[in-house]
Amino acid sequence: MNKVFSKPKSMKNASTHYCPGCGHGVVHRIICEVIDELDIREKVIGIAPVGCAVIAYDYWDFDVTEAAHGRVPAVATGIKRVKPENIVFGYQGDGDLAAIGTAEIIHAANRGENITIIFVNNAVYGMTGGQMAPTTVLKQKTSTTPFGRDKKRDGFPLKVSELLATLPGVSYVERVAIHDPQHILKAKKAIKRVFQNQINGLGFSLVEVLSQCPTYLGHSAKEAVRWVAEEMIKEYPLGVFRQ
Amino acid sequence: MTKKVLMCGNEVLAEAGIMAGCRFYAGYPITPQNEIPAYMSRRMPEVGGVFIQAESEISAVNMVFGASLTGVRAMTSSSSPGISLKQEGISYLAGCQLPAVIVNMMRGGPGLGNIAPSQSDYFQATRGGGHGDYRQVVLAPASLQEIVDLTVLSFDLADKYRMPVMILGDGILGQMMEPVELNPKSIPQRCSGQEIQNPKIEKDWVLDGCKGREPRVIKSLLLGEGELERFNLRLQEKYALIKDKEVRYEVLYGDDSDIMLVSYGTTSRICRSVVERLRRQGKNAGMFRPISLWPFPERALKELAERVNKFFVVEMSCGQMVDDVKLSIECRKPVYFYGRTGGGIPTEEEIIGELQKRIDAGGCFTSIKYQAPSI
Ligand SMILES: Cc1ncc(C[n+]2csc(CCOP(=O)(O)OP(=O)(O)O)c2C)c(N)n1
Ligand code: SF4
């Protein structure tokens, strides 16, 4: 019999702790598939963020460390500079990357560090209970914007990909989504590309993945996927911003 | 014999780091330690190491975290305000059991304070300025030669015990020039630890890709029932071993002193002259100089308290180490304190005058009166 679907080698045989319908699991799996396809499992060093994905190492079957909140790009810099032969990637949420770790991401990008960042933008802080993220869209209700995000009080949604695309040190930035199979395939292509870029020594590459957090969007899994497809993409257009 | 060279303390420290095998340095500029990153930016490429000027102290210490987890000897340096920012990273280094050397050339605080030498980060350094139940080894050199010895030792201890080690100096030590032999001598005599040895420590925990072995994880999140408590208790066992093996100090006239000055680093240089002056006047004064501030030489001080009648602690702070002296001798003998703060440096005359005054008055007092505003 022909086996048509199996667990990537880079993925552990573990049951998930993520909420039903959460996007993190999909992104984890894509990363593992890409690592298998590029045959780099024995060279990869992953960095987990502080956020719901902190225990990514429970699913990833390769070397992984865990950085302080927002410091993934600094830790990645330290590793890659002394171990250029390894493939170093960081995984960050929107609170991790776009709030507390803004300085670290901008400067790692601006130095053109030859690292790969997978940025999961789910428009809320999942781990701490659904507070406003820098990427929360206007009028979106969160536990700290009970009346909806107000631009006067809370500022505007932060567009990380557009921002990073202005930096000459950046070699590649793309925004993708994972709300349906076609988009998941596109996301995989982008993620593969940013790993390949590192292998080819092209410098800093990042993929922003629009993801769903059904729990704190206050929607069912199905409704959350629709929200990303219809509302979030309006604010965060998909596409390649620098290459 | 090795040739002596004339360099400033910060450069000596940087070169000693290179000698110790440090091959990764990240830092952010701050006075009075700027000679360290400047020196490293020149030297690291020569020895095949990495130098990075980071965007902040937070970033610098996290770069060190990343470098260290691959097994390379890594260091960062700063001065007081920058060390405050590094505390998060130091706590994570402790939690992940990663070796690293952190240099603090202390300046005046709180806040932006000033750039004059100070010893007011003693609490922060010895109590663990970051969060959690952890410790760091803290070594306080008092001369440029000792900077060489203790820097090499710092890297050895960091690797041996897999933990952060801090070298605590101050602006004077970093800026002054003295002839030094760039060759680590043995660590001062009275220490319970082993001689300096630069051991090749096998690191079987590093992340370098899982080729030919099981994947590894380096992390500090321990969510399982009782997991963190068990881990923290294991850390405590390590710390107990360090308290037993790695205490370092120097005693001057320990056998016949009636009064013992206690000071470390730059202040101990002044106290040394004070003691010699008092001796010439026929007074039985001595000096106790902790070299390891953590582990603090508690036992040695306690033993001294059986022979010595009074202790006189001198610091460039409003009194921080003095707490450890009192705790060590369990307040069995009077402990007097004199300190200058905010960049003030105690002179020999001041110290002798204060010593006399306090002994005459027979008590321990502070001279500053603070009037709280009425609310
Ligand atoms: C220094 C620090 N501040 C705050 C926190 C609490 N905290 C944990 S995760 C998080 C935000 C997570 O949001 P995000 O990065 O968007 O990831 P998600 O959980 O949504 O995947 C915060 C604020 C922390 N762990 N450390
Ligand atoms: S809270 Fe949101 S981001 Fe976190 S696991 Fe649940 S769905 Fe995913």
XYZ file of C-alpha atoms and ligand atoms in Angstrom:
652
model
C 0.000 0.000 0.000
C 1.213 3.492 -0.781
C 1.521 5.805 2.216
C 0.395 9.251 1.083
C 0.525 11.204 4.323
C 2.833 10.793 7.289
C 4.445 12.704 10.098
C 7.608 14.570 9.096
C 10.780 13.098 10.579
C 11.502 16.445 12.231
C 8.245 16.268 14.133
C 7.821 14.386 17.391
C 5.040 11.962 18.005
C 3.226 14.141 20.525
C -0.333 15.220 21.058
C -0.955 18.940 20.781
C -1.529 21.365 23.631
C -2.763 24.087 21.290
C -6.448 24.990 21.306
C -8.649 23.433 18.610
C -8.276 25.396 15.375
C -5.090 27.205 16.454
C -2.707 28.145 13.656
C 0.508 27.379 15.536
C 0.279 23.643 14.880
C -0.033 24.191 11.132
C 3.005 26.462 11.075
C 4.990 23.990 13.211
C 4.211 21.229 10.763
C 5.134 23.293 7.706
C 8.502 24.087 9.294
C 9.139 20.396 9.971
C 8.191 19.392 6.427
C 10.507 22.034 4.989
C 13.373 20.960 7.238
C 12.894 17.364 6.088
C 12.689 18.328 2.425
C 15.854 20.430 2.631
C 17.508 17.639 4.620
C 18.826 20.028 7.268
C 17.406 18.445 10.440
C 20.875 17.632 11.769
C 22.066 21.187 11.208
C 19.074 23.127 12.449
C 18.946 25.057 15.714
C 15.470 26.443 16.429
C 14.578 29.160 18.912
C 11.204 29.097 20.610
C 9.618 32.367 21.741
C 7.736 33.325 24.873
C 4.112 32.963 23.849
C 1.830 30.024 23.189
C 4.568 28.462 21.046
C 7.089 28.419 23.896
C 6.967 24.643 24.064
C 7.517 24.175 20.337
C 10.361 21.864 21.417
C 7.739 19.371 22.541
C 6.879 18.953 18.841
C 10.154 19.661 17.053
C 12.615 16.823 16.908
C 15.866 18.751 16.474
C 18.021 21.069 18.613
C 15.932 23.861 20.135
C 16.428 26.575 22.692
C 14.065 29.065 24.279
C 14.744 32.803 24.367
C 13.515 35.423 26.806
C 10.407 37.311 25.630
C 11.256 39.138 22.410
C 14.952 38.250 22.381
C 14.853 35.529 19.727
C 16.725 37.576 17.077
C 19.549 38.418 19.515
C 19.920 34.773 20.552
C 19.818 33.735 16.881
C 22.532 36.290 16.119
C 24.787 34.878 18.835
C 24.319 31.318 17.611
C 24.692 32.008 13.889
C 27.780 34.188 14.232
C 29.726 31.467 15.992
C 28.126 28.584 14.091
C 27.654 29.795 10.511
C 27.495 26.153 9.381
C 24.271 25.606 11.329
C 20.825 26.656 10.123
C 19.369 28.975 12.730
C 15.736 29.964 12.782
C 13.548 31.836 15.227
C 9.812 31.486 15.764
C 8.027 34.517 17.192
C 4.538 35.733 17.963
C 3.326 39.297 17.459
C 3.751 40.296 21.098
C 7.197 38.730 21.138
C 8.403 40.241 17.878
C 6.388 43.424 17.389
C 6.108 44.739 20.973
C 8.734 43.733 23.514
C 11.240 42.581 20.894
C 10.965 45.403 18.357
C 14.537 46.576 18.884
C 15.948 43.069 18.527
C 14.123 42.261 15.281
C 14.852 45.601 13.604
C 18.536 45.487 14.405
C 19.047 41.836 13.518
C 17.319 42.601 10.211
C 19.315 45.771 9.707
C 22.599 43.959 10.328
C 21.492 41.522 7.686
C 22.055 38.530 9.978
C 21.915 35.352 7.943
C 19.011 33.936 9.936
C 15.417 32.912 9.287
C 12.454 34.246 11.256
C 8.959 32.794 11.187
C 6.644 35.468 12.535
C 3.211 34.266 13.566
C 0.785 37.180 13.619
C -2.491 36.204 15.276
C -3.527 39.754 16.246
C -3.660 38.975 19.987
C -1.584 37.849 22.938
C -2.638 34.227 23.201
C -0.603 33.013 26.111
C -1.503 35.731 28.576
C -5.218 35.711 27.902
C -6.060 37.602 24.746
C -4.807 41.118 25.365
C -4.253 43.661 22.616
C -1.205 43.012 20.448
C 0.580 45.661 18.366
C -1.041 43.902 15.407
C -4.594 43.926 16.793
C -6.746 45.548 14.118
C -8.798 48.700 14.740
C -12.108 48.057 16.499
C -11.024 44.509 17.401
C -12.136 43.586 20.906
C -9.547 42.042 23.185
C -9.344 41.701 26.963
C -7.555 45.068 27.171
C -9.554 46.776 24.425
C -13.034 45.814 25.652
C -14.631 48.482 23.458
C -12.465 47.710 20.462
C -9.024 49.004 19.536
C -9.178 52.768 19.346
C -6.493 54.447 17.259
C -6.452 57.522 19.534
C -5.833 55.531 22.669
C -4.101 52.400 21.373
C -2.373 53.477 18.194
C -2.473 51.659 14.892
C -1.884 48.060 13.838
C 1.853 47.632 13.298
C 2.800 46.396 9.851
C 5.990 44.475 10.465
C 6.620 43.170 6.946
C 6.204 46.606 5.358
C 8.472 48.113 8.019
C 11.235 45.556 7.627
C 11.057 45.764 3.852
C 12.518 49.280 4.078
C 15.786 47.966 5.525
C 18.654 47.313 3.117
C 19.946 44.470 5.319
C 16.831 42.417 4.633
C 17.000 39.912 1.818
C 13.434 38.594 1.784
C 10.084 39.384 3.453
C 6.765 37.817 2.594
C 3.358 37.789 4.278
C 1.278 34.626 3.945
C -1.825 33.140 5.541
C -2.940 29.630 6.492
C -6.715 29.830 6.454
C -7.211 27.340 3.610
C -5.234 24.613 1.788
C -4.160 26.850 -1.099
C -2.790 29.443 1.281
C -1.121 26.760 3.378
C 0.714 25.554 0.265
C 1.793 29.116 -0.528
C 2.921 29.575 3.072
C 5.002 26.440 2.784
C 6.655 27.722 -0.366
C 7.561 30.974 1.371
C 8.885 29.202 4.450
C 10.980 26.900 2.292
C 12.359 29.895 0.490
C 13.502 31.665 3.656
C 15.330 28.536 4.816
C 16.923 28.198 1.392
C 18.003 31.819 1.542
C 19.924 31.093 4.695
C 21.530 28.004 3.169
C 22.595 30.196 0.249
C 23.948 32.856 2.613
C 21.586 35.566 1.384
C 21.017 37.188 4.751
C 18.012 38.064 6.858
C 14.705 36.547 5.721
C 11.307 36.601 7.376
C 7.896 35.156 6.684
C 4.919 36.717 8.433
C 2.141 34.171 8.812
C -1.372 35.462 9.480
C -2.731 32.902 11.872
C -5.903 32.235 13.800
C -6.340 32.218 17.558
C -9.977 31.065 17.843
C -9.857 31.170 21.622
C -9.162 34.875 21.901
C -10.815 36.018 18.746
C -13.875 34.689 20.529
C -14.879 32.626 17.532
C -15.309 28.998 16.634
C -12.411 27.514 14.695
C -14.370 27.885 11.478
C -15.366 31.464 12.204
C -11.794 32.370 13.174
C -10.520 31.116 9.841
C -13.138 33.234 8.094
C -12.111 36.267 10.165
C -8.496 35.920 9.050
C -9.536 35.443 5.428
C -11.919 38.389 5.383
C -10.918 40.875 8.073
C -7.265 40.373 8.813
C -6.058 40.184 5.231
C -7.754 43.530 4.594
C -5.447 45.121 7.138
C -2.457 42.959 6.287
C -2.251 42.366 2.535
C -0.446 39.209 1.480
C 2.566 39.290 -0.780
C 6.305 39.644 -1.120
C 7.592 42.916 0.296
C 11.292 42.532 -0.380
C 13.414 40.130 -2.327
C 59.758 35.632 32.626
C 56.908 37.271 30.795
C 57.437 40.887 29.793
C 55.411 43.474 31.654
C 53.127 45.725 29.639
C 51.454 49.009 30.486
C 47.747 49.035 29.647
C 44.566 50.322 31.229
C 42.458 47.962 33.313
C 39.716 47.618 30.752
C 42.182 46.602 28.034
C 43.941 44.219 30.371
C 40.608 42.600 31.114
C 39.775 42.275 27.428
C 43.146 40.720 26.606
C 42.884 38.369 29.585
C 39.509 37.290 28.229
C 41.106 36.481 24.868
C 43.857 34.556 26.702
C 41.181 32.612 28.538
C 39.756 31.560 25.202
C 36.878 34.028 24.959
C 35.851 34.066 21.301
C 32.581 35.961 21.451
C 32.002 39.435 22.762
C 28.880 41.586 22.477
C 28.405 44.899 24.230
C 26.847 48.332 24.129
C 28.896 51.484 24.811
C 28.838 53.014 28.276
C 31.468 54.898 30.267
C 33.688 53.884 32.059
C 34.211 50.584 30.251
C 34.353 51.691 26.610
C 37.915 50.454 26.193
C 36.643 46.869 26.457
C 34.419 46.879 23.336
C 36.971 49.018 21.472
C 39.745 46.537 22.257
C 37.568 43.545 21.448
C 36.518 45.016 18.102
C 40.210 45.033 17.135
C 41.335 41.794 18.756
C 38.465 39.412 18.036
C 39.002 39.324 14.255
C 42.716 38.604 14.871
C 41.949 35.495 16.903
C 39.046 34.298 14.769
C 36.447 35.386 17.273
C 33.252 37.394 16.976
C 32.701 40.986 18.078
C 29.259 42.586 17.879
C 28.220 46.064 18.927
C 24.672 45.317 19.997
C 21.679 47.662 19.906
C 21.301 47.483 23.688
C 22.618 45.698 26.741
C 19.558 43.465 26.623
C 20.477 42.356 23.156
C 24.160 41.987 24.027
C 23.527 39.596 26.894
C 21.097 37.586 24.769
C 23.683 37.329 21.992
C 26.041 35.982 24.637
C 23.290 33.533 25.609
C 23.117 32.326 22.000
C 26.891 32.077 21.588
C 27.317 30.288 24.897
C 24.786 27.602 24.105
C 26.951 26.527 21.181
C 29.863 25.989 23.578
C 32.023 29.015 22.809
C 33.443 31.087 25.680
C 31.468 34.332 25.628
C 31.543 37.630 27.461
C 29.733 40.941 27.719
C 30.654 44.051 29.662
C 28.953 47.210 30.801
C 28.628 49.636 33.662
C 25.856 50.028 36.221
C 22.832 51.288 34.189
C 23.661 48.775 31.467
C 24.037 45.977 34.003
C 20.507 46.697 35.200
C 19.330 45.949 31.662
C 21.312 42.730 31.551
C 19.581 41.282 34.593
C 16.872 39.585 32.565
C 19.495 37.824 30.473
C 21.556 36.848 33.517
C 18.517 35.212 35.080
C 17.926 33.229 31.867
C 21.610 32.210 31.733
C 21.281 30.937 35.298
C 18.001 29.171 34.510
C 19.442 27.508 31.410
C 22.741 26.726 33.183
C 24.784 28.512 30.558
C 28.303 29.774 31.230
C 29.019 33.451 30.578
C 31.239 36.190 31.912
C 29.661 39.564 32.651
C 31.835 42.535 33.533
C 30.509 45.471 35.544
C 32.825 48.484 35.830
C 30.609 50.235 38.351
C 29.726 53.923 38.215
C 27.597 56.143 40.423
C 23.858 55.568 40.691
C 20.909 55.381 41.138
C 19.462 56.370 37.788
C 21.873 57.797 35.302
C 23.960 58.886 38.297
C 27.376 59.882 37.077
C 30.427 58.320 35.485
C 32.605 58.423 38.575
C 33.795 55.175 40.179
C 31.476 53.541 42.659
C 30.774 50.288 44.462
C 27.056 50.711 44.776
C 26.011 47.677 42.723
C 27.147 45.218 45.400
C 23.594 44.335 46.362
C 22.596 43.850 42.735
C 25.634 41.693 41.993
C 25.582 39.473 45.065
C 21.840 39.141 45.609
C 20.976 38.304 42.051
C 19.651 41.442 40.409
C 17.440 39.381 38.131
C 14.382 37.347 39.085
C 14.348 33.882 40.561
C 16.238 31.678 42.991
C 19.682 31.897 41.461
C 23.208 32.978 42.216
C 26.139 34.185 40.201
C 29.791 33.997 41.167
C 31.109 37.529 41.732
C 34.852 38.236 41.660
C 36.337 41.591 42.643
C 39.886 42.319 41.474
C 41.907 45.044 43.210
C 44.806 45.415 40.785
C 45.448 45.035 37.101
C 47.455 41.883 37.690
C 44.511 40.490 39.567
C 42.224 41.444 36.669
C 44.295 39.064 34.531
C 44.075 36.237 37.036
C 40.428 36.644 37.891
C 39.287 37.068 34.289
C 40.845 33.755 33.338
C 39.399 32.211 36.480
C 35.948 33.617 35.648
C 35.806 31.725 32.367
C 36.978 28.543 34.078
C 34.390 28.820 36.828
C 31.622 29.706 34.382
C 32.353 26.562 32.373
C 32.969 24.348 35.362
C 29.716 25.228 37.090
C 27.732 26.188 33.963
C 26.618 29.553 35.257
C 27.109 33.294 34.881
C 30.169 34.789 36.568
C 30.469 38.515 37.172
C 33.694 40.480 37.388
C 32.908 43.475 39.570
C 35.260 46.409 39.135
C 34.799 50.147 39.079
C 35.706 53.136 36.974
C 39.114 53.569 38.601
C 40.151 49.976 38.047
C 39.015 50.118 34.438
C 40.788 53.372 33.646
C 44.033 53.165 35.624
C 47.288 51.945 34.149
C 49.686 49.607 35.898
C 52.428 47.331 34.648
C 51.100 43.796 34.323
C 52.317 40.423 33.224
C 49.820 39.093 30.746
C 50.194 35.661 32.174
C 47.847 34.470 34.824
C 49.651 33.859 38.088
C 48.230 31.602 40.673
C 45.256 33.044 42.430
C 46.143 34.651 45.766
C 47.162 32.202 48.443
C 44.337 32.023 50.885
C 41.657 30.464 48.864
C 39.843 27.250 49.372
C 39.588 26.568 45.655
C 42.095 25.046 43.309
C 44.818 26.926 41.502
C 44.002 28.480 38.196
C 44.181 25.831 35.499
C 42.211 26.686 32.376
C 40.814 23.197 32.095
C 39.495 21.805 28.869
C 35.985 21.209 29.959
C 33.966 18.756 27.917
C 30.625 20.333 27.018
C 28.203 17.546 26.316
C 25.166 19.789 26.412
C 25.722 22.266 23.566
C 23.413 22.853 20.610
C 25.237 22.364 17.325
C 22.731 20.373 15.315
C 21.644 16.865 16.282
C 23.923 14.987 13.882
C 24.675 11.565 15.299
C 22.870 12.149 18.579
C 19.465 12.768 20.104
C 18.143 16.339 19.761
C 18.796 18.586 22.750
C 16.762 21.377 24.306
C 18.148 24.275 26.338
C 15.359 26.028 28.211
C 14.309 27.372 31.560
C 10.546 26.817 31.446
C 9.702 23.935 33.787
C 5.962 23.552 34.038
C 5.642 19.986 35.286
C 4.366 19.315 38.783
C 7.285 19.958 41.164
C 9.733 20.183 38.258
C 10.961 23.702 38.921
C 11.322 23.081 42.630
C 13.460 20.010 41.940
C 15.552 21.957 39.467
C 16.028 24.890 41.836
C 17.088 22.543 44.611
C 19.679 21.050 42.259
C 20.930 24.574 41.601
C 21.203 25.042 45.351
C 23.372 21.924 45.584
C 25.653 23.428 42.969
C 25.759 26.707 44.877
C 26.588 24.872 48.115
C 29.531 23.219 46.366
C 30.731 26.609 45.133
C 30.437 28.066 48.645
C 32.604 25.234 49.829
C 35.225 25.301 47.078
C 35.454 28.724 45.518
C 35.797 31.204 48.361
C 38.674 33.607 47.854
C 40.028 36.371 50.044
C 43.160 38.024 51.357
C 44.058 38.856 54.950
C 46.615 41.435 56.029
C 47.862 41.106 59.632
C 45.278 38.530 60.588
C 47.145 37.260 63.642
C 47.545 40.288 65.855
C 45.025 42.881 64.726
C 42.728 44.546 67.168
C 40.750 46.247 64.426
C 40.183 44.818 60.988
C 39.311 46.974 58.007
C 37.126 45.170 55.490
C 37.022 46.342 51.897
C 37.253 45.097 48.329
C 38.393 46.288 44.922
C 39.625 49.862 44.599
C 38.710 50.737 48.191
C 40.957 47.968 49.473
C 43.942 49.662 47.841
C 43.292 52.743 49.958
C 42.671 50.656 53.065
C 45.943 48.813 52.513
C 47.824 52.116 52.763
C 45.771 53.054 55.816
C 46.725 49.815 57.528
C 50.415 50.307 56.775
C 50.253 53.853 58.165
C 48.520 52.710 61.327
C 51.052 49.921 61.741
C 53.895 52.436 61.519
C 52.179 54.299 64.356
C 52.218 51.096 66.355
C 48.486 50.418 66.008
C 47.278 46.870 65.522
C 45.178 47.275 62.427
C 44.705 44.763 59.642
C 42.634 44.302 56.539
C 40.329 41.615 55.260
C 39.694 41.716 51.530
C 37.011 39.503 50.021
C 38.017 38.530 46.468
C 34.926 36.435 45.828
C 31.963 38.581 46.866
C 29.750 35.610 46.167
C 30.543 33.182 47.615
C 31.316 35.599 50.452
C 34.153 34.477 52.763
C 31.807 33.996 55.704
C 33.729 31.301 57.532
C 37.046 33.127 57.365
C 35.498 36.295 58.759
C 33.741 34.394 61.498
C 37.006 32.811 62.542
C 38.676 36.209 62.541
C 35.952 37.541 64.813
C 37.337 35.299 67.540
C 40.622 37.240 67.580
C 39.664 40.674 66.268
C 37.780 43.151 68.460
C 36.276 45.500 65.896
C 35.529 45.557 62.215
C 35.547 48.688 60.101
C 34.001 48.340 56.680
C 34.925 50.852 53.989
C 33.033 51.019 50.704
C 32.320 53.435 47.894
C 28.624 53.133 48.703
C 26.305 53.951 51.577
C 26.932 50.513 53.016
C 26.157 47.323 51.143
C 28.872 44.755 51.839
C 28.684 45.780 55.477
C 25.522 43.632 55.729
C 27.480 40.537 54.725
C 30.185 41.312 57.267
C 27.604 41.559 60.050
C 25.897 38.377 58.917
C 29.196 36.513 58.705
C 30.324 37.364 62.200
C 26.760 37.064 63.464
C 27.111 40.538 65.011
C 29.436 39.205 67.688
C 31.758 42.176 67.444
C 31.054 45.821 66.677
C 31.014 46.591 62.968
C 31.638 50.213 61.962
C 31.129 51.592 58.529
C 32.492 54.436 56.494
C 31.537 55.037 52.917
C 31.506 57.657 50.231
C 28.860 57.603 47.568
C 27.963 59.141 44.213
C 31.549 59.210 43.006
C 33.200 60.187 46.279
C 36.428 58.316 46.966
C 37.470 57.891 50.593
C 40.939 59.261 51.312
C 43.414 57.746 53.777
C 43.009 60.739 56.088
C 39.234 60.483 56.050
C 39.337 56.790 56.809
C 41.774 57.242 59.693
C 39.748 60.167 61.051
C 36.451 58.279 60.830
C 38.018 55.194 62.335
C 39.149 57.200 65.330
C 35.843 59.048 65.699
C 33.721 55.956 65.569
C 35.870 54.046 67.963
C 35.905 56.978 70.389
C 32.145 57.262 70.213
C 31.863 53.538 70.770
C 28.947 53.004 68.477
C 27.935 52.558 64.906
C 26.087 55.478 63.435
C 25.257 57.211 60.252
C 25.821 60.907 59.894
C 23.188 61.652 57.275
C 19.866 62.934 58.557
C 16.884 62.710 56.259
C 13.812 64.711 56.950
C 10.725 63.174 55.364
C 8.436 65.766 53.804
C 5.087 66.008 55.553
C 2.265 64.709 53.429
C 9.331 39.977 30.174
C 8.019 39.340 30.026
N 6.908 40.113 29.956
C 5.697 39.536 29.822
C 5.573 38.181 29.747
C 4.197 37.579 29.620
N 3.912 37.109 28.271
C 4.060 35.829 27.936
S 3.658 35.513 26.373
C 3.204 37.123 26.100
C 2.650 37.580 24.789
C 2.415 36.488 23.853
O 1.827 36.938 22.702
P 2.372 36.591 21.278
O 3.825 36.881 21.189
O 1.507 37.287 20.304
O 2.240 35.011 21.146
P 0.935 34.098 21.172
O 0.797 33.609 22.573
O -0.235 34.917 20.711
O 1.276 33.003 20.239
C 3.400 37.876 27.244
C 3.088 39.308 27.339
C 6.743 37.406 29.842
N 6.741 36.073 29.809
N 7.945 38.013 29.972
S -4.638 30.818 22.907
Fe -4.739 31.214 20.709
S -2.608 31.147 20.016
Fe -2.675 30.187 22.013
S -2.942 28.001 21.633
Fe -4.989 28.854 21.919
S -5.649 29.387 19.889
Fe -3.463 29.098 19.760
